[in-house]
Amino acid sequence: MHSRRQIIVKSHFRQQSVALQLDSTQSVLTLPGLTSLLESSLSDFCVALDGKPLNASTRIQVSKLPSVSVLTLYPRLRGGGGDGGATGAESRDCYLNMYAEKKPDKVDPNEQRLSKWLNCALSNEPLAEPCVIDLLGNLFNKEALVNALLLKRLPKQFSYIKGLKDMVNIKLTDVAGFDGDTTNAQFQCPVSGLEFNGKYKFFALRGCGHVISAKALKEVKSSSCLVCHADVKDSDKIVINGTEEDVSLLRERMEEEKAKLREKKAASKKSKNSVAVVVDTGAKVAKRQMDDASGNGVTVKKFKAGDAVPVNATKEVYASLFTSSKKKSDFRETYSCRSLPLGRN
């Protein structure tokens, strides 16, 4: 005998459940078959049997059903997809444009600031001795900058750096107990102890290379370095990673220094040329005077070492000091004997 199976139909719109009895001779259950049993259309509902969704092509073996099954009816939302995601009012273009436009990644401003103060502006590697800055206050690892200059791979933004004269060696003071964590400052002001992390203004001194905070220079008024006591002028102070206004002032100062250097070189070259002209003119005048003297019947005697022999000195020996000691000979070397004269081998 076939056991009769029962299906309980539940719906959110009906407070009471409906029980359906399956025919014992029925072997396969389909969604149209359930529709005929309910005697109502299920087109407005999503149907699930024991939690598994059913569609028009689903075929269920009745023999595999439990004695009591639950058929749940969910209302189908209008809008085309049945998932509630479209109402017919939206345009498809807005979704396409939303995914087509790539949004820029958000950058943590703190990480960006620390990277500028703790890494090389060229290689983006952590700062390591020896370090340098350019005349506009950018920080570099010296090795990376010199290699870029030698290989002629310096970016256009640093094209004003032509050689070692355009960089300043700096001395950074390490933070005591630094553990290598890149999220913390590695250097500090040797006077005030302020961290070298971009929150405070720092200067590099061109003469000695020490890096000191603006706060320390302001509180301790001095015309010398606060670390090594070397003389310091205002023009020797270079703002590190300054604002646009600071960089503009540093650029003007750099252009003025380069213009003065060009003028100095031009003046030096002009002075050398004038000295050469004077020497050349003097030589020509002396030669002209000698020519005039010989033309007037005056004999100019040529100096000979033999005419000024010291007392107790032989004339030939003394003269040999100013002439070659080799005597002329008719000796001719051959390709097979270049070291011994002919007749001596």
Coordinates of N, CA, C and O in Angstrom, one line a residue, residues 86-252:
A86 N 14.5 46.3 -9.0 CA 14.1 47.3 -10.0 C 12.6 47.6 -10.0 O 11.8 46.7 -9.7
T87 N 12.3 48.9 -10.1 CA 10.9 49.3 -10.1 C 10.4 49.8 -11.4 O 9.2 50.2 -11.5
G88 N 11.3 49.8 -12.4 CA 10.9 50.3 -13.7 C 11.1 51.8 -13.9 O 11.0 52.3 -15.0
A89 N 11.5 52.5 -12.8 CA 11.7 54.0 -12.9 C 13.1 54.3 -13.1 O 13.4 55.4 -13.6
E90 N 14.1 53.4 -12.8 CA 15.5 53.7 -12.9 C 15.9 53.4 -14.4 O 15.3 52.6 -15.1
S91 N 17.0 54.1 -14.8 CA 17.6 53.9 -16.1 C 18.8 53.0 -15.9 O 19.5 53.1 -14.9
R92 N 19.0 52.1 -16.8 CA 20.1 51.1 -16.7 C 21.4 51.9 -16.9 O 22.5 51.4 -16.4
D93 N 21.4 53.0 -17.5 CA 22.7 53.8 -17.7 C 23.3 54.2 -16.4 O 24.6 54.3 -16.3
C94 N 22.5 54.5 -15.4 CA 23.1 55.0 -14.1 C 23.9 53.9 -13.5 O 25.0 54.2 -12.9
Y95 N 23.5 52.6 -13.6 CA 24.3 51.5 -13.1 C 25.6 51.3 -13.9 O 26.6 51.0 -13.3
L96 N 25.5 51.4 -15.2 CA 26.6 51.2 -16.0 C 27.7 52.3 -15.7 O 28.9 52.0 -15.6
N97 N 27.2 53.5 -15.6 CA 28.2 54.6 -15.3 C 28.8 54.5 -13.9 O 29.9 54.9 -13.7
M98 N 28.0 54.0 -13.0 CA 28.5 53.8 -11.6 C 29.7 52.9 -11.6 O 30.7 53.1 -10.9
Y99 N 29.6 51.8 -12.4 CA 30.7 50.8 -12.4 C 31.8 51.1 -13.4 O 32.9 50.6 -13.3
A100 N 31.4 51.9 -14.4 CA 32.4 52.3 -15.4 C 33.4 53.3 -14.8 O 34.6 53.3 -15.2
E101 N 33.0 54.2 -14.0 CA 33.9 55.3 -13.4 C 34.6 54.7 -12.2 O 34.0 54.4 -11.2
K102 N 35.9 54.5 -12.4 CA 36.7 54.0 -11.3 C 37.0 55.1 -10.3 O 37.5 56.1 -10.6
K103 N 36.5 54.8 -9.1 CA 36.7 55.8 -8.0 C 38.2 55.7 -7.5 O 38.7 54.6 -7.3
P104 N 38.8 56.8 -7.3 CA 40.2 56.8 -6.7 C 40.3 56.2 -5.3 O 39.3 56.4 -4.5
D105 N 41.3 55.5 -5.1 CA 41.5 54.9 -3.7 C 41.7 56.1 -2.7 O 42.5 57.0 -3.0
K106 N 41.1 55.9 -1.6 CA 41.3 56.9 -0.5 C 42.7 56.7 0.1 O 43.0 55.6 0.5
V107 N 43.4 57.8 0.2 CA 44.7 57.8 0.8 C 44.7 58.4 2.2 O 44.1 59.5 2.4
D108 N 45.2 57.7 3.2 CA 45.3 58.2 4.5 C 46.2 59.4 4.6 O 47.4 59.3 4.2
P109 N 45.7 60.6 4.9 CA 46.6 61.8 4.9 C 47.8 61.6 5.9 O 48.9 62.1 5.6
N110 N 47.6 60.9 7.0 CA 48.7 60.7 7.9 C 49.8 59.8 7.3 O 51.0 60.1 7.4
E111 N 49.4 58.8 6.6 CA 50.4 58.0 5.9 C 51.2 58.7 4.8 O 52.4 58.6 4.6
Q112 N 50.4 59.6 4.1 CA 51.0 60.4 3.0 C 52.0 61.4 3.6 O 53.1 61.6 3.0
R113 N 51.7 62.0 4.7 CA 52.6 62.9 5.4 C 53.8 62.2 5.8 O 55.0 62.7 5.6
L114 N 53.7 61.1 6.5 CA 54.8 60.4 7.0 C 55.7 59.9 5.9 O 57.0 59.9 6.0
S115 N 55.1 59.5 4.8 CA 55.9 59.0 3.6 C 56.8 60.1 3.1 O 58.0 59.9 2.7
K116 N 56.3 61.3 3.1 CA 57.0 62.5 2.6 C 58.2 62.8 3.4 O 59.3 63.3 3.0
W117 N 58.1 62.6 4.7 CA 59.1 63.0 5.7 C 60.1 61.8 6.1 O 61.2 62.1 6.6
L118 N 59.7 60.6 5.8 CA 60.5 59.5 6.2 C 61.1 58.7 5.1 O 61.9 57.8 5.3
N119 N 60.7 59.0 3.8 CA 61.1 58.3 2.7 C 61.9 59.2 1.7 O 61.6 60.4 1.7
C120 N 62.7 58.6 0.8 CA 63.4 59.4 -0.2 C 62.4 59.8 -1.2 O 61.5 59.1 -1.7
A121 N 62.5 61.1 -1.7 CA 61.6 61.7 -2.6 C 61.8 61.1 -4.0 O 60.9 61.2 -4.9
L122 N 62.9 60.4 -4.3 CA 63.2 59.8 -5.6 C 62.8 58.3 -5.6 O 62.1 57.9 -6.5
S123 N 63.4 57.6 -4.7 CA 63.2 56.1 -4.7 C 62.0 55.6 -3.8 O 61.6 54.5 -3.9
N124 N 61.5 56.5 -3.0 CA 60.4 56.2 -2.0 C 60.9 55.1 -1.0 O 60.0 54.5 -0.4
E125 N 62.2 54.9 -0.9 CA 62.7 54.0 0.2 C 62.9 54.8 1.5 O 63.1 56.0 1.4
P126 N 62.9 54.1 2.6 CA 63.1 54.8 3.9 C 64.5 55.5 3.9 O 65.5 55.0 3.3
L127 N 64.5 56.7 4.5 CA 65.8 57.4 4.6 C 66.8 56.7 5.4 O 66.6 56.1 6.4
A128 N 68.0 56.7 4.8 CA 69.2 56.0 5.4 C 70.4 56.8 5.1 O 70.6 57.4 4.0
E129 N 71.3 56.9 6.1 CA 72.6 57.6 5.9 C 73.4 57.1 4.7 O 73.4 55.8 4.6
P130 N 74.0 57.9 3.9 CA 74.0 59.4 4.0 C 72.7 60.0 3.3 O 72.3 59.4 2.2
C131 N 72.2 61.0 3.8 CA 71.0 61.7 3.3 C 71.4 63.1 2.8 O 72.3 63.7 3.3
V132 N 70.7 63.6 1.8 CA 70.9 65.0 1.3 C 69.5 65.6 1.1 O 68.5 65.0 1.0
I133 N 69.6 67.0 0.9 CA 68.4 67.7 0.5 C 68.8 68.6 -0.7 O 70.0 68.9 -0.8
D134 N 67.9 68.9 -1.6 CA 68.2 69.8 -2.7 C 67.9 71.2 -2.2 O 67.5 71.5 -1.0
L135 N 68.1 72.2 -3.0 CA 68.0 73.6 -2.6 C 66.5 74.0 -2.4 O 66.3 75.2 -2.0
L136 N 65.6 73.1 -2.8 CA 64.2 73.4 -2.5 C 63.6 72.7 -1.4 O 62.4 72.7 -1.1
G137 N 64.4 71.9 -0.6 CA 64.0 71.3 0.6 C 63.5 69.9 0.5 O 62.9 69.3 1.4
N138 N 63.7 69.2 -0.7 CA 63.3 67.8 -0.8 C 64.3 66.8 -0.3 O 65.5 67.1 -0.4
L139 N 63.9 65.8 0.4 CA 64.8 64.8 1.0 C 65.1 63.7 0.1 O 64.2 63.1 -0.6
F140 N 66.4 63.2 0.1 CA 66.8 62.1 -0.7 C 67.8 61.3 0.0 O 68.5 61.7 0.9
N141 N 67.9 60.0 -0.4 CA 69.0 59.2 -0.1 C 70.1 59.5 -1.1 O 69.8 59.5 -2.3
K142 N 71.3 59.8 -0.6 CA 72.3 60.3 -1.5 C 72.7 59.3 -2.6 O 72.9 59.7 -3.8
E143 N 72.7 58.1 -2.3 CA 73.1 57.0 -3.3 C 72.1 57.0 -4.4 O 72.5 56.9 -5.6
A144 N 70.8 57.0 -4.1 CA 69.8 57.0 -5.1 C 69.8 58.2 -6.0 O 69.7 58.1 -7.2
L145 N 70.1 59.4 -5.5 CA 70.2 60.6 -6.2 C 71.4 60.6 -7.1 O 71.3 61.0 -8.3
V146 N 72.6 60.2 -6.6 CA 73.8 60.2 -7.4 C 73.7 59.2 -8.6 O 74.1 59.5 -9.7
N147 N 73.1 58.0 -8.3 CA 72.9 57.0 -9.3 C 72.0 57.5 -10.4 O 72.2 57.3 -11.6
A148 N 70.9 58.2 -10.1 CA 70.0 58.8 -11.1 C 70.7 59.9 -11.9 O 70.5 60.0 -13.1
L149 N 71.6 60.6 -11.3 CA 72.4 61.6 -12.1 C 73.4 61.0 -13.0 O 73.5 61.4 -14.2
L150 N 74.0 59.9 -12.6 CA 75.0 59.2 -13.4 C 74.3 58.5 -14.6 O 74.9 58.5 -15.7
L151 N 73.2 57.9 -14.3 CA 72.5 57.2 -15.4 C 71.5 58.1 -16.2 O 70.9 57.6 -17.1
K152 N 71.5 59.4 -15.8 CA 70.6 60.4 -16.5 C 69.2 59.9 -16.5 O 68.5 60.0 -17.5
R153 N 68.7 59.5 -15.3 CA 67.3 59.0 -15.2 C 66.6 59.9 -14.1 O 65.6 59.5 -13.5
L154 N 67.0 61.1 -14.0 CA 66.4 62.0 -13.0 C 65.1 62.5 -13.6 O 65.0 63.0 -14.7
P155 N 64.0 62.4 -12.8 CA 62.7 62.9 -13.3 C 62.7 64.4 -13.6 O 63.6 65.1 -13.1
K156 N 61.8 64.8 -14.5 CA 61.8 66.2 -14.9 C 61.5 67.2 -13.8 O 62.0 68.3 -13.8
Q157 N 60.8 66.7 -12.8 CA 60.5 67.6 -11.7 C 61.8 68.0 -10.9 O 61.8 69.0 -10.1
F158 N 62.9 67.2 -11.0 CA 64.1 67.5 -10.3 C 65.2 67.8 -11.3 O 66.4 67.7 -11.0
S159 N 64.8 68.4 -12.5 CA 65.8 68.7 -13.5 C 66.8 69.8 -13.1 O 67.8 70.0 -13.8
Y160 N 66.4 70.6 -12.1 CA 67.3 71.7 -11.7 C 68.5 71.2 -10.9 O 69.5 71.9 -10.6
I161 N 68.5 69.9 -10.6 CA 69.7 69.3 -9.9 C 70.7 68.8 -11.0 O 70.4 67.9 -11.7
K162 N 71.8 69.4 -11.1 CA 72.8 69.1 -12.1 C 74.0 68.3 -11.6 O 74.7 67.6 -12.3
G163 N 74.3 68.4 -10.3 CA 75.4 67.8 -9.7 C 75.5 67.9 -8.2 O 74.5 68.3 -7.5
L164 N 76.6 67.5 -7.6 CA 76.8 67.6 -6.2 C 76.6 69.0 -5.6 O 76.3 69.1 -4.4
K165 N 76.9 70.0 -6.4 CA 76.8 71.4 -5.9 C 75.4 71.8 -5.6 O 75.1 72.8 -4.9
D166 N 74.4 71.0 -6.2 CA 73.0 71.3 -6.0 C 72.3 70.5 -4.9 O 71.1 70.5 -4.8
M167 N 73.1 69.8 -4.1 CA 72.6 69.1 -3.0 C 73.4 69.4 -1.7 O 74.6 69.8 -1.8
V168 N 72.8 69.3 -0.6 CA 73.4 69.6 0.7 C 73.4 68.3 1.6 O 72.3 67.7 1.8
N169 N 74.5 67.9 2.1 CA 74.6 66.8 3.0 C 74.0 67.2 4.3 O 74.3 68.3 4.9
I170 N 73.1 66.4 4.9 CA 72.4 66.7 6.1 C 72.7 65.6 7.2 O 73.1 64.5 6.9
K171 N 72.6 66.0 8.5 CA 72.8 65.1 9.6 C 71.5 65.0 10.4 O 71.1 66.0 11.0
L172 N 70.9 63.8 10.3 CA 69.6 63.6 11.0 C 69.9 62.9 12.3 O 70.8 62.0 12.4
T173 N 69.2 63.3 13.4 CA 69.3 62.8 14.7 C 68.3 61.7 15.0 O 67.1 61.9 14.9
D174 N 68.8 60.4 15.2 CA 67.9 59.3 15.4 C 67.1 59.5 16.8 O 67.6 60.0 17.7
V175 N 65.9 58.9 16.7 CA 65.1 58.8 18.0 C 65.6 57.7 18.8 O 65.8 56.6 18.3
A176 N 65.8 58.0 20.1 CA 66.4 56.9 21.0 C 65.4 55.8 21.1 O 64.2 56.0 21.4
G177 N 65.8 54.5 20.9 CA 64.9 53.4 21.1 C 64.0 53.1 19.9 O 63.0 52.4 20.0
F178 N 64.4 53.7 18.7 CA 63.5 53.5 17.5 C 63.5 52.0 17.2 O 64.6 51.4 17.1
D179 N 62.3 51.4 17.0 CA 62.2 49.9 16.8 C 62.0 49.6 15.3 O 61.7 48.4 15.0
G180 N 62.1 50.5 14.4 CA 62.0 50.2 13.0 C 60.5 50.3 12.5 O 60.3 50.0 11.3
D181 N 59.6 50.7 13.4 CA 58.2 50.8 12.9 C 58.0 52.0 12.0 O 58.3 53.2 12.4
T182 N 57.6 51.8 10.8 CA 57.5 52.8 9.8 C 56.4 53.8 10.0 O 56.3 54.8 9.4
T183 N 55.5 53.5 11.0 CA 54.4 54.4 11.3 C 54.8 55.4 12.3 O 54.0 56.3 12.6
N184 N 56.0 55.3 12.9 CA 56.5 56.2 13.8 C 57.7 57.0 13.3 O 58.4 56.5 12.4
A185 N 58.0 58.2 13.9 CA 59.1 59.0 13.4 C 60.4 58.3 13.8 O 60.6 57.8 14.8
Q186 N 61.3 58.4 12.8 CA 62.7 57.8 13.0 C 63.7 58.8 13.5 O 64.7 58.5 14.2
F187 N 63.4 60.1 13.2 CA 64.4 61.2 13.6 C 63.7 62.2 14.4 O 62.5 62.3 14.5
Q188 N 64.5 63.1 15.0 CA 64.0 64.1 15.9 C 65.0 65.3 15.9 O 66.1 65.2 15.4
C189 N 64.5 66.4 16.5 CA 65.3 67.6 16.6 C 66.3 67.4 17.8 O 65.9 66.9 18.9
P190 N 67.6 67.6 17.5 CA 68.6 67.3 18.6 C 68.5 68.3 19.7 O 69.1 68.1 20.8
V191 N 67.8 69.4 19.6 CA 67.7 70.4 20.6 C 66.4 70.3 21.4 O 66.4 70.2 22.6
S192 N 65.3 70.4 20.7 CA 63.9 70.4 21.3 C 63.4 69.0 21.5 O 62.4 68.8 22.3
G193 N 63.8 68.0 20.7 CA 63.3 66.6 20.8 C 62.0 66.4 20.0 O 61.4 65.4 20.1
L194 N 61.6 67.4 19.2 CA 60.4 67.3 18.4 C 60.6 66.3 17.3 O 61.7 66.2 16.8
E195 N 59.6 65.4 17.1 CA 59.7 64.4 16.1 C 59.7 64.9 14.7 O 59.0 65.9 14.3
F196 N 60.5 64.3 13.9 CA 60.7 64.7 12.4 C 59.6 63.9 11.6 O 59.9 62.9 10.9
N197 N 58.4 64.3 11.7 CA 57.2 63.6 11.1 C 56.3 64.5 10.3 O 55.2 64.0 9.9
G198 N 56.6 65.7 10.1 CA 55.8 66.6 9.3 C 54.8 67.4 10.1 O 54.2 68.3 9.5
K199 N 54.7 67.2 11.3 CA 53.8 68.0 12.2 C 54.5 69.3 12.6 O 53.8 70.3 12.9
Y200 N 55.8 69.4 12.5 CA 56.6 70.5 12.9 C 57.5 71.0 11.8 O 57.9 70.2 11.0
K201 N 57.8 72.3 11.8 CA 58.7 72.8 10.7 C 60.1 72.6 11.1 O 60.5 72.8 12.3
F202 N 60.9 72.2 10.1 CA 62.3 71.9 10.3 C 63.2 72.7 9.3 O 62.7 72.9 8.2
F203 N 64.4 73.0 9.7 CA 65.4 73.7 8.8 C 66.6 72.8 8.7 O 67.0 72.2 9.7
A204 N 67.2 72.8 7.5 CA 68.6 72.2 7.4 C 69.6 73.4 7.2 O 69.3 74.3 6.4
L205 N 70.7 73.3 7.9 CA 71.7 74.4 7.8 C 72.7 74.0 6.8 O 73.4 72.9 6.9
R206 N 73.0 74.8 5.8 CA 73.8 74.5 4.7 C 75.3 74.3 5.1 O 76.0 73.5 4.5
G207 N 75.7 75.1 6.1 CA 77.1 75.1 6.5 C 77.5 73.7 7.1 O 78.5 73.1 6.6
C208 N 76.8 73.3 8.1 CA 77.2 72.1 8.9 C 76.3 70.9 8.6 O 76.7 69.8 8.9
G209 N 75.1 71.2 8.0 CA 74.2 70.1 7.7 C 73.3 69.6 8.8 O 72.5 68.7 8.5
H210 N 73.3 70.2 10.0 CA 72.4 69.8 11.0 C 71.0 70.2 10.7 O 70.7 71.2 10.1
V211 N 70.0 69.3 11.1 CA 68.6 69.5 10.9 C 68.0 69.8 12.3 O 68.0 69.0 13.2
I212 N 67.4 71.1 12.4 CA 66.9 71.6 13.7 C 65.5 72.1 13.4 O 65.2 72.7 12.4
S213 N 64.7 72.0 14.4 CA 63.3 72.4 14.3 C 63.2 73.9 14.4 O 64.1 74.6 15.0
A214 N 62.2 74.5 13.8 CA 62.0 75.9 13.8 C 61.7 76.5 15.2 O 62.1 77.6 15.5
K215 N 61.1 75.6 16.0 CA 60.8 76.0 17.4 C 62.1 76.2 18.2 O 62.2 77.2 18.9
A216 N 63.1 75.4 18.0 CA 64.3 75.5 18.7 C 65.1 76.8 18.2 O 65.6 77.5 19.1
L217 N 65.1 77.0 16.9 CA 65.8 78.2 16.4 C 65.1 79.5 16.9 O 65.7 80.5 17.0
K218 N 63.8 79.4 17.1 CA 63.0 80.6 17.5 C 63.3 80.9 19.0 O 63.4 82.0 19.4
E219 N 63.3 79.8 19.8 CA 63.4 80.0 21.2 C 64.8 80.4 21.6 O 65.1 81.1 22.6
V220 N 65.8 79.8 20.9 CA 67.2 80.1 21.2 C 67.8 81.0 20.1 O 68.2 80.5 19.1
K221 N 67.8 82.3 20.4 CA 68.3 83.2 19.4 C 69.9 83.1 19.3 O 70.5 83.3 20.3
S222 N 70.4 82.7 18.1 CA 71.8 82.6 18.0 C 72.2 82.7 16.5 O 71.4 82.3 15.6
S223 N 73.4 83.2 16.3 CA 73.9 83.3 14.9 C 74.7 82.2 14.5 O 75.4 82.2 13.5
S224 N 74.7 81.1 15.4 CA 75.5 79.9 15.1 C 74.6 78.7 15.3 O 73.6 78.8 15.9
C225 N 75.1 77.6 14.8 CA 74.4 76.3 14.9 C 74.3 75.9 16.4 O 75.2 76.0 17.2
L226 N 73.1 75.5 16.8 CA 72.9 75.1 18.2 C 73.5 73.8 18.6 O 73.5 73.4 19.8
V227 N 74.0 73.1 17.6 CA 74.6 71.8 17.9 C 76.2 71.9 17.8 O 76.8 71.5 18.8
C228 N 76.7 72.4 16.7 CA 78.2 72.4 16.6 C 78.7 73.8 16.7 O 79.9 74.0 16.6
H229 N 77.9 74.9 16.8 CA 78.3 76.3 17.0 C 79.0 76.9 15.8 O 79.7 77.8 15.9
A230 N 78.7 76.3 14.6 CA 79.3 76.9 13.4 C 78.4 78.1 13.0 O 77.2 78.2 13.3
D231 N 79.1 79.1 12.4 CA 78.4 80.3 12.0 C 77.2 80.0 11.0 O 77.4 79.2 10.0
V232 N 76.1 80.7 11.2 CA 74.9 80.4 10.3 C 74.3 81.8 9.9 O 74.1 82.6 10.8
K233 N 74.0 81.9 8.6 CA 73.3 83.1 8.1 C 71.9 82.7 7.8 O 71.6 81.5 7.6
D234 N 71.0 83.7 7.6 CA 69.6 83.4 7.3 C 69.5 82.7 5.9 O 68.7 81.8 5.7
S235 N 70.4 83.0 5.0 CA 70.4 82.4 3.7 C 70.9 80.9 3.7 O 70.8 80.2 2.7
D236 N 71.5 80.5 4.9 CA 71.9 79.1 5.0 C 70.8 78.2 5.5 O 71.0 77.0 5.5
K237 N 69.7 78.7 5.8 CA 68.6 77.9 6.4 C 67.7 77.5 5.2 O 67.1 78.3 4.5
I238 N 67.5 76.2 5.0 CA 66.6 75.6 4.0 C 65.4 74.9 4.7 O 65.6 74.0 5.5
V239 N 64.2 75.4 4.3 CA 63.0 74.7 4.9 C 62.8 73.4 4.3 O 62.9 73.2 3.1
I240 N 62.6 72.4 5.1 CA 62.4 71.0 4.6 C 61.0 70.7 4.4 O 60.1 71.0 5.3
N241 N 60.6 70.3 3.2 CA 59.2 70.0 2.8 C 58.3 71.1 3.1 O 57.3 71.0 3.8
G242 N 58.7 72.3 2.7 CA 57.9 73.5 3.0 C 56.7 73.6 2.2 O 56.3 72.8 1.3
T243 N 55.9 74.7 2.5 CA 54.7 75.0 1.8 C 55.0 75.6 0.4 O 56.2 75.8 0.1
E244 N 54.0 75.8 -0.4 CA 54.2 76.3 -1.7 C 54.9 77.7 -1.7 O 55.8 78.0 -2.5
E245 N 54.5 78.5 -0.7 CA 55.2 79.8 -0.5 C 56.7 79.6 -0.1 O 57.5 80.3 -0.7
D246 N 57.0 78.7 0.8 CA 58.4 78.4 1.1 C 59.2 78.0 -0.1 O 60.3 78.4 -0.3
V247 N 58.6 77.1 -0.9 CA 59.3 76.5 -2.0 C 59.5 77.6 -3.0 O 60.6 77.7 -3.7
S248 N 58.6 78.5 -3.2 CA 58.7 79.7 -4.1 C 59.9 80.6 -3.7 O 60.7 81.0 -4.6
L249 N 60.0 80.9 -2.4 CA 61.1 81.7 -1.9 C 62.4 81.0 -2.1 O 63.4 81.6 -2.5
L250 N 62.5 79.7 -1.9 CA 63.7 79.0 -2.1 C 64.1 78.9 -3.5 O 65.3 79.0 -3.9
R251 N 63.1 78.8 -4.4 CA 63.4 78.8 -5.8 C 64.0 80.1 -6.3 O 65.0 80.1 -7.1
E252 N 63.4 81.2 -5.8 CA 64.0 82.5 -6.2 C 65.4 82.7 -5.7 O 66.3 83.2 -6.4

